[in-house]
PDB file of C-alpha atoms in Angstrom:
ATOM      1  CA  UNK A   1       0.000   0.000   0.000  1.00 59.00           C
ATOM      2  CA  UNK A   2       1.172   3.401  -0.646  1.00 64.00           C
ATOM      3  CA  UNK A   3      -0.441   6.556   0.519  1.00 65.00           C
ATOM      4  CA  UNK A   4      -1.400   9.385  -1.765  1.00 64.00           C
ATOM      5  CA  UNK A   5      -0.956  12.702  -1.820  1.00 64.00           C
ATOM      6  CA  UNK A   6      -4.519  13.353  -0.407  1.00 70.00           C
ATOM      7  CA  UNK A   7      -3.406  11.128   2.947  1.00 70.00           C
ATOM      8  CA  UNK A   8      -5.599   8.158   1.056  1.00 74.00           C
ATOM      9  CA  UNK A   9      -3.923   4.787   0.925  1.00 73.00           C
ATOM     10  CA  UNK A  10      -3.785   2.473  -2.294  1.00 70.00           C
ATOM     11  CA  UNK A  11      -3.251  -0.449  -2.929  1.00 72.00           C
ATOM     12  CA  UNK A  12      -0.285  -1.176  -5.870  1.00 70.00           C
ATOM     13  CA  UNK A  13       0.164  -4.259  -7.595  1.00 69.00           C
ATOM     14  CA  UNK A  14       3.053  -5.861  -9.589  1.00 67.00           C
ATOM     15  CA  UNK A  15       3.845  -3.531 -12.971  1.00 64.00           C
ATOM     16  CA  UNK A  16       2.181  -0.710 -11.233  1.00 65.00           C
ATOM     17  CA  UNK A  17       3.763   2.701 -12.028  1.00 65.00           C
ATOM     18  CA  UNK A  18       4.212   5.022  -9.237  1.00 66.00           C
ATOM     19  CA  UNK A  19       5.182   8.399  -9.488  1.00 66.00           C
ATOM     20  CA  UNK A  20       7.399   9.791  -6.793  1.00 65.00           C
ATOM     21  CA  UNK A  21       8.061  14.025  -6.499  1.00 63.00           C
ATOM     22  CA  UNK A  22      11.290  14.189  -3.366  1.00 57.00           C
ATOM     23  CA  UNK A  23      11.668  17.771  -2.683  1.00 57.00           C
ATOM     24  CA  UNK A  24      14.707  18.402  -0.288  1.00 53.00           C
ATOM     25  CA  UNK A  25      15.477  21.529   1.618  1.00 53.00           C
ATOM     26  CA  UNK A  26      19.092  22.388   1.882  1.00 52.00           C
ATOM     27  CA  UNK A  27      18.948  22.427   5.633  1.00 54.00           C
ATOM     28  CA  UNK A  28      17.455  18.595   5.407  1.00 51.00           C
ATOM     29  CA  UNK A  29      20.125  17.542   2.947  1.00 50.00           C
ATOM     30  CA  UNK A  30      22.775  19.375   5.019  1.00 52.00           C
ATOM     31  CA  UNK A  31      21.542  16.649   8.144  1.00 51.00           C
ATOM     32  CA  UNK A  32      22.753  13.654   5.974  1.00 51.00           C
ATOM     33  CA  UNK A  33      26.306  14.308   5.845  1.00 53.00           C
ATOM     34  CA  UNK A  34      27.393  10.704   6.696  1.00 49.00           C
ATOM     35  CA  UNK A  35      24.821   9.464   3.747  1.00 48.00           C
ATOM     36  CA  UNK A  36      23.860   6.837   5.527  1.00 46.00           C
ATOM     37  CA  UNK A  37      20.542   8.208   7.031  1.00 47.00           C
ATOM     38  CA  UNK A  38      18.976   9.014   3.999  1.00 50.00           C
ATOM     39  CA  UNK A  39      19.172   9.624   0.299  1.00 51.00           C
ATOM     40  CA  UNK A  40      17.894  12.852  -1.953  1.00 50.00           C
ATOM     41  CA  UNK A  41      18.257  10.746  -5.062  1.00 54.00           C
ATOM     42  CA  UNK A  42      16.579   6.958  -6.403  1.00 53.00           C
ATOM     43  CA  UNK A  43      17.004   4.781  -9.918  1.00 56.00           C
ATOM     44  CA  UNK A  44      14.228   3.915 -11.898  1.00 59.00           C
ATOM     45  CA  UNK A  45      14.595   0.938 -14.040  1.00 66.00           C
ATOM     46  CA  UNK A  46      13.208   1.403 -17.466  1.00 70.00           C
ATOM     47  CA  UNK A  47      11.961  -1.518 -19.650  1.00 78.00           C
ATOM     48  CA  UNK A  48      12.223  -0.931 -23.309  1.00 83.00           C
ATOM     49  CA  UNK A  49       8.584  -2.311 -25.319  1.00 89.00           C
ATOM     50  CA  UNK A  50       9.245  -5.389 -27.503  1.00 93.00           C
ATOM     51  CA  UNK A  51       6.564  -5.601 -31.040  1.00 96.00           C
ATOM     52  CA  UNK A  52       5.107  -8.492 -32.611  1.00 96.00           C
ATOM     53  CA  UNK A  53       3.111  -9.160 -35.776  1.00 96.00           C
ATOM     54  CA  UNK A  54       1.004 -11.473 -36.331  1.00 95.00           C
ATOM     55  CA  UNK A  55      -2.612 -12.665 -38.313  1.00 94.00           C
ATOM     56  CA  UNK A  56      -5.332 -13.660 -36.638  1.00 91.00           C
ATOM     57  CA  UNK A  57      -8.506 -15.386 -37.944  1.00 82.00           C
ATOM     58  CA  UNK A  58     -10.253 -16.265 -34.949  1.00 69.00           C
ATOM     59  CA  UNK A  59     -11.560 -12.795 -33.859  1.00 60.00           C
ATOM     60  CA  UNK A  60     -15.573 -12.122 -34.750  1.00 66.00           C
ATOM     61  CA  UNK A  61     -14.842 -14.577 -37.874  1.00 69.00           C
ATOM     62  CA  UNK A  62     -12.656 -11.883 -39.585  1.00 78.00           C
ATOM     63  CA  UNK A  63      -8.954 -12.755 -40.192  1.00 89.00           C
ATOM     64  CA  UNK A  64      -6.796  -9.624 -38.839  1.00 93.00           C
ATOM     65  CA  UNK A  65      -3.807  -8.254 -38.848  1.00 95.00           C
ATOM     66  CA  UNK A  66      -2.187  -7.833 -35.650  1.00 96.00           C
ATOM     67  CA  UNK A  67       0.145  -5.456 -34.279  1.00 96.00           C
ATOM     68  CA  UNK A  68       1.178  -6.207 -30.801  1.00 96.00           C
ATOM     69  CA  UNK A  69       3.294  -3.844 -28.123  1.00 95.00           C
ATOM     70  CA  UNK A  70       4.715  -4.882 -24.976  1.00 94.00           C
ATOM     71  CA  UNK A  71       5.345  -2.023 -23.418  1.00 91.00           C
ATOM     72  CA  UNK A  72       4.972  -1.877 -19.402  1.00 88.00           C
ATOM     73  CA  UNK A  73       6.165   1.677 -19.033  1.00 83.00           C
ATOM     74  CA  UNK A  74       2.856   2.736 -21.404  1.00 88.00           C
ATOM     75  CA  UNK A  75       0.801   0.903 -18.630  1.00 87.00           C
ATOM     76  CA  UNK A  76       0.471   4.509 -16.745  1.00 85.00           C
ATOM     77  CA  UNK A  77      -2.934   3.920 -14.973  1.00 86.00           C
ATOM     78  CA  UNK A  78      -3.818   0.339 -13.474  1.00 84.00           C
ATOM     79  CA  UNK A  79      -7.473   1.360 -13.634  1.00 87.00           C
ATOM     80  CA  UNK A  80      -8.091   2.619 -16.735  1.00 90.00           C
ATOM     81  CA  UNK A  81      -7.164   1.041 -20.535  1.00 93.00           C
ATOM     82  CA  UNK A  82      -4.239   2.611 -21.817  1.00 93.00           C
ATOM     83  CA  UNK A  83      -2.833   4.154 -25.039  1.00 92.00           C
ATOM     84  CA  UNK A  84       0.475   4.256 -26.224  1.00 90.00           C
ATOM     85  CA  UNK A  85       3.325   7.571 -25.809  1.00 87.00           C
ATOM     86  CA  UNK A  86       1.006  10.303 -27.560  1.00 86.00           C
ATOM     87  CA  UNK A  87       4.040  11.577 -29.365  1.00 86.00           C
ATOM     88  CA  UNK A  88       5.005   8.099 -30.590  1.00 89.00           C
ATOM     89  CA  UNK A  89       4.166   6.175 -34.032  1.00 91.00           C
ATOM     90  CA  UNK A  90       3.521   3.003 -35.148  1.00 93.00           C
ATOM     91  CA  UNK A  91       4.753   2.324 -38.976  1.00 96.00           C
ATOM     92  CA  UNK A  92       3.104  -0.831 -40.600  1.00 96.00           C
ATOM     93  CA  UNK A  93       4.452  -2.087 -43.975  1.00 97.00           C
ATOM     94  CA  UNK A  94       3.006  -4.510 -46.104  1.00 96.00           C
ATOM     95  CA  UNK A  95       4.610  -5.441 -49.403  1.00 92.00           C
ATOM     96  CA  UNK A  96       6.503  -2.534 -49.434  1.00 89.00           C
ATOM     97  CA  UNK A  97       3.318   0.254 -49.024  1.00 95.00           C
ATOM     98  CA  UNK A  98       3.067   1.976 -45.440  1.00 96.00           C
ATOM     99  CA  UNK A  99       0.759   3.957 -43.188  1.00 96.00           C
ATOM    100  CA  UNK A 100       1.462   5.874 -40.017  1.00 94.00           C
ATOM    101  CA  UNK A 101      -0.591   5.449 -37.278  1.00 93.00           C
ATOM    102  CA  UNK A 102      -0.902   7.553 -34.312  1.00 88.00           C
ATOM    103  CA  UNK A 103       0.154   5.423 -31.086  1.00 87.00           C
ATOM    104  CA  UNK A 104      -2.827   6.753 -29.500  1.00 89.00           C
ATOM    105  CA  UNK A 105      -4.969   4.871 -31.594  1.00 92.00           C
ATOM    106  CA  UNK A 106      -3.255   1.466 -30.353  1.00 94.00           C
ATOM    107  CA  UNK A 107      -5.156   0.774 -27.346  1.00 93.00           C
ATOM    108  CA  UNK A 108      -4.642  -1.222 -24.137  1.00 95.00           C
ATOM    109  CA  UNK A 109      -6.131  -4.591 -23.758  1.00 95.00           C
ATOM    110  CA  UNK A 110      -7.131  -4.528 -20.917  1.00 95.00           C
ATOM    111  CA  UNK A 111      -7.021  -2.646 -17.558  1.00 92.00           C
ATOM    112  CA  UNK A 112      -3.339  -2.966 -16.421  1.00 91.00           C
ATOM    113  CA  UNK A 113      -1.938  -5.099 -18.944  1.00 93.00           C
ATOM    114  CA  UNK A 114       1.214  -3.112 -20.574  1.00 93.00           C
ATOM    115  CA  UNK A 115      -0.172  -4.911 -24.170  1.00 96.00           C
ATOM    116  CA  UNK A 116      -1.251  -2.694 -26.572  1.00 96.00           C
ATOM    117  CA  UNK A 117      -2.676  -4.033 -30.384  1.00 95.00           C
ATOM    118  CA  UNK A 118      -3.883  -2.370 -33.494  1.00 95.00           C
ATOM    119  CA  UNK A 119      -6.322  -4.927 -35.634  1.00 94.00           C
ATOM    120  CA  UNK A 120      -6.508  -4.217 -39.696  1.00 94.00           C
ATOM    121  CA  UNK A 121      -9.065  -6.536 -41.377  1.00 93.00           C
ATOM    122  CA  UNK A 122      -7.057  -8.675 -43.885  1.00 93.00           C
ATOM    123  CA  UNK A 123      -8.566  -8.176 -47.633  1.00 92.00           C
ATOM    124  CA  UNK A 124      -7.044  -9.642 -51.170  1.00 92.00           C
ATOM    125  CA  UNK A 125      -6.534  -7.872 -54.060  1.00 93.00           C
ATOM    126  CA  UNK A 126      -4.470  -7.466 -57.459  1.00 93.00           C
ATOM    127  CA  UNK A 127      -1.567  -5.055 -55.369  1.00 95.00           C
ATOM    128  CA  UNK A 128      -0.457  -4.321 -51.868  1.00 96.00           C
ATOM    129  CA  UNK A 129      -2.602  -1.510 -50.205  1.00 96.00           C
ATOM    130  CA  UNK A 130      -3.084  -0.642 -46.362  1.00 96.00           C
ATOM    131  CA  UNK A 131      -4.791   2.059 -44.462  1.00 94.00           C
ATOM    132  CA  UNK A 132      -5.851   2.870 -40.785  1.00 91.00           C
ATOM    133  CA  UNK A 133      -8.715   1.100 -41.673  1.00 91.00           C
ATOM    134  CA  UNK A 134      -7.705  -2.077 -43.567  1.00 94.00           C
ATOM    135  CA  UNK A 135      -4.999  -3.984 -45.411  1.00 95.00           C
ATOM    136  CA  UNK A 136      -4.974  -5.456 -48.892  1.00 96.00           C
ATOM    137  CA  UNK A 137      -2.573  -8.586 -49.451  1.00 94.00           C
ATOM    138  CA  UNK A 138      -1.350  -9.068 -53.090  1.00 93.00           C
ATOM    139  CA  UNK A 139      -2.717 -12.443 -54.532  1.00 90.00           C
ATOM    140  CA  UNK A 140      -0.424 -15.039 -56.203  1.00 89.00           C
ATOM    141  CA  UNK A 141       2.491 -14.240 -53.923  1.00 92.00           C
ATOM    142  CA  UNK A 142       4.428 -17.003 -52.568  1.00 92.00           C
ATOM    143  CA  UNK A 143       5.450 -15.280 -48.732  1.00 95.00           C
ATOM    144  CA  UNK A 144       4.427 -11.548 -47.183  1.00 95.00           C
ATOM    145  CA  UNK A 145       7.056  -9.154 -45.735  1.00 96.00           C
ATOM    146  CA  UNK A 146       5.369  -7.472 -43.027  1.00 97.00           C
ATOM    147  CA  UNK A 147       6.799  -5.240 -40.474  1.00 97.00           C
ATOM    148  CA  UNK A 148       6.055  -2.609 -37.825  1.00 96.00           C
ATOM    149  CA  UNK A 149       7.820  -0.122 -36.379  1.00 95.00           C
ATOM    150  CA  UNK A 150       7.346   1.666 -32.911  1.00 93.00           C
ATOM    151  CA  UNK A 151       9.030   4.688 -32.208  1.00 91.00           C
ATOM    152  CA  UNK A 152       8.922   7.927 -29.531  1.00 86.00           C
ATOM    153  CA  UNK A 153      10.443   9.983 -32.470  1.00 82.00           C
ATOM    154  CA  UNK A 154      13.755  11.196 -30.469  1.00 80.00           C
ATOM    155  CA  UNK A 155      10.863  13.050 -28.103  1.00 78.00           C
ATOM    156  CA  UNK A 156      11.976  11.556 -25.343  1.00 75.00           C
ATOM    157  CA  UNK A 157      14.831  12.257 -23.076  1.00 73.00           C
ATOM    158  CA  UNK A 158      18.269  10.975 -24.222  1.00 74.00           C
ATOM    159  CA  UNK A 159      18.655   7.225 -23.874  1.00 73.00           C
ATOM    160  CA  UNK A 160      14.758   6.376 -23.554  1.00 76.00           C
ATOM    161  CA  UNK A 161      13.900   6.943 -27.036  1.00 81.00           C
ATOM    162  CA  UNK A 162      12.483   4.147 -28.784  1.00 81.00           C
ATOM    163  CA  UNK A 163      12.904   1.617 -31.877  1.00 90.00           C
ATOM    164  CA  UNK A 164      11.056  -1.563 -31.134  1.00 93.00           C
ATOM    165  CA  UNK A 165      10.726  -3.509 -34.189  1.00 95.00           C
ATOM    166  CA  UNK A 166       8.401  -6.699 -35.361  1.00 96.00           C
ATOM    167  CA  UNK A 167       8.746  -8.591 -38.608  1.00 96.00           C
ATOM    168  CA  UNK A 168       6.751 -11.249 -40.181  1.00 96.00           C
ATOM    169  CA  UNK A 169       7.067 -13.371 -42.826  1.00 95.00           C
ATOM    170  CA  UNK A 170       3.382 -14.764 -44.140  1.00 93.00           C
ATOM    171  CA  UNK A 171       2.749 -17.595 -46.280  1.00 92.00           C
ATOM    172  CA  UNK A 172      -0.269 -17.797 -47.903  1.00 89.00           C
ATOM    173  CA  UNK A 173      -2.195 -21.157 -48.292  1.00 84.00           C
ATOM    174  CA  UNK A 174      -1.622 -22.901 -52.124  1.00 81.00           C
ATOM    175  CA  UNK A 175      -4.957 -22.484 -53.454  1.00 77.00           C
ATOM    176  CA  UNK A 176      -5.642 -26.249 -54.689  1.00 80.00           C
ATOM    177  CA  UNK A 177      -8.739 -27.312 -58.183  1.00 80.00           C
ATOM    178  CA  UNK A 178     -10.404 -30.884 -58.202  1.00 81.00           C
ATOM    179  CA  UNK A 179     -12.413 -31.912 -61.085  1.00 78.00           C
ATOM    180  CA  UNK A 180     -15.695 -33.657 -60.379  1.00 75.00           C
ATOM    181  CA  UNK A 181     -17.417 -35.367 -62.691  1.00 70.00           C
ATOM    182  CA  UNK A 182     -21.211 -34.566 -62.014  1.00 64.00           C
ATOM    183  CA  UNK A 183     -22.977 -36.195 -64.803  1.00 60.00           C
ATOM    184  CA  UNK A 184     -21.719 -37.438 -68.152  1.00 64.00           C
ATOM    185  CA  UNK A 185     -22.214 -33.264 -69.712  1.00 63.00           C
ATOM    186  CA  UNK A 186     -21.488 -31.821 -66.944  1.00 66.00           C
ATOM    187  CA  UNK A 187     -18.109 -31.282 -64.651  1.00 67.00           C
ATOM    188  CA  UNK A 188     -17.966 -29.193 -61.170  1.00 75.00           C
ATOM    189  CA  UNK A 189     -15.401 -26.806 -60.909  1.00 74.00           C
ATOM    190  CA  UNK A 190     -14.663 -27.070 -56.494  1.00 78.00           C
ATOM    191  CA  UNK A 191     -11.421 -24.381 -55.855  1.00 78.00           C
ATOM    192  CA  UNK A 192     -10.238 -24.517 -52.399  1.00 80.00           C
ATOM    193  CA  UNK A 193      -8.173 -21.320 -50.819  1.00 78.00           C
ATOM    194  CA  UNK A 194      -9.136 -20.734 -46.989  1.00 76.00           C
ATOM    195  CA  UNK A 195      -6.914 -17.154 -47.389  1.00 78.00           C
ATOM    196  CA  UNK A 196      -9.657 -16.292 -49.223  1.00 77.00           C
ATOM    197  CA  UNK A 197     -12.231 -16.773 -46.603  1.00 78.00           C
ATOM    198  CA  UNK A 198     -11.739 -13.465 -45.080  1.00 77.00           C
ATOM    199  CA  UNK A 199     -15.135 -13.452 -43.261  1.00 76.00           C
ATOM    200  CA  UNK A 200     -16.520 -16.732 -41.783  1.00 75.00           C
ATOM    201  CA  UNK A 201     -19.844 -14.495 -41.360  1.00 77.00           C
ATOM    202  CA  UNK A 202     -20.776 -13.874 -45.073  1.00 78.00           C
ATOM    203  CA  UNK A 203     -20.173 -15.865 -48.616  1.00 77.00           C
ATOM    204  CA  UNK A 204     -16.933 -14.621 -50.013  1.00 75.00           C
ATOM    205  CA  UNK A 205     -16.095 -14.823 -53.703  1.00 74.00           C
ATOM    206  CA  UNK A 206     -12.653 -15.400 -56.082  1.00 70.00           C
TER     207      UNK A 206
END
């Protein structure tokens, strides 16, 4: 338990920040010659974020892009879900095109977590394309180069600036034909591709 500044006590858990103002008088600090009594000055440990990318089809039948951040030093308020460094971005490429998205945007996943994730429904198309909204993966491609890029920007002070970096390469499932012979005039087509089935909710097409 800690007590705030309102004479209130909390209770802290493991991960919690806590935010500590020491103001010493020079008459106090002149009392601790032998510094052994007491110390104006502490050492916070900082914990640099890790990223990881990944694709996820099991989320409200929809298969996603996933952007994941580690970051327990973004986990300000226990209480309350989290964004990430306001003045910080998150850089997603796909295939070589790119969008910027404002680490606010990437959102907590919970109440004191320190895991932060930015979803992009995963669409297929004739060229790479991705937005804030959605990403387009180019068909016919044998592996996907995906990456994502955290940084503060160099707005932090010098030494806690960040570059956390994720990569991913994604292989697409070989789309696979059977003939079937129906009647004597007539032969079913069946293709099979389950990167295709972007949405187990509604009929996709080719």
């Amino acid at each position: 338990k800690i007590l705030t500044e309102a004479g209130a006590s909390r209770n802290i858990s493991k991960d919690d920040r806590v935010l500590l103002t020491i103001n010493v008088t020079s008459d106090v600090q002149g009392g601790w010659a032998d510094e052994k009594t007491a110390s104006d000055s502490f050492r916070a440990v900082y914990r640099a974020p890790s990223v990881e990318v990944f694709v996820d089809d099991n989320v409200k039948g929809v298969k996603e892009l996933v952007v994941r951040v580690k970051s327990p030093d973004d986990n300000v308020d226990p209480d309350k879900k989290d964004e990430l460094d306001s003045n910080a971005n998150l850089t997603i490429t796909v295939g070589g095109a790119s969008v910027s998205i404002n680490a606010t945007n990437v959102e907590e996943t919970d109440k004191n977590t320190g895991i932060f994730e930015y979803r992009l429904p995963i669409v297929w198309g004739t060229s790479y394309n991705i937005s804030s909204s959605n990403v387009t993966f180019k068909t016919g491609e044998s592996s996907i180069d995906i990456s994502a890029l955290y940084s503060t920007n160099g707005t932090r002070p010098t030494g806690y600036n960040v570059d956390a970096k994720g990569t991913l390469t994604f292989t697409p499932h070989k789309a696979s034909v059977e003939v079937e012979k129906a009647t004597i005039v007539t032969v079913k087509l069946k293709v099979t591709d389950i990167d295709l089935n972007t949405d187990k909710n509604s009929v996709n097409y080719l």
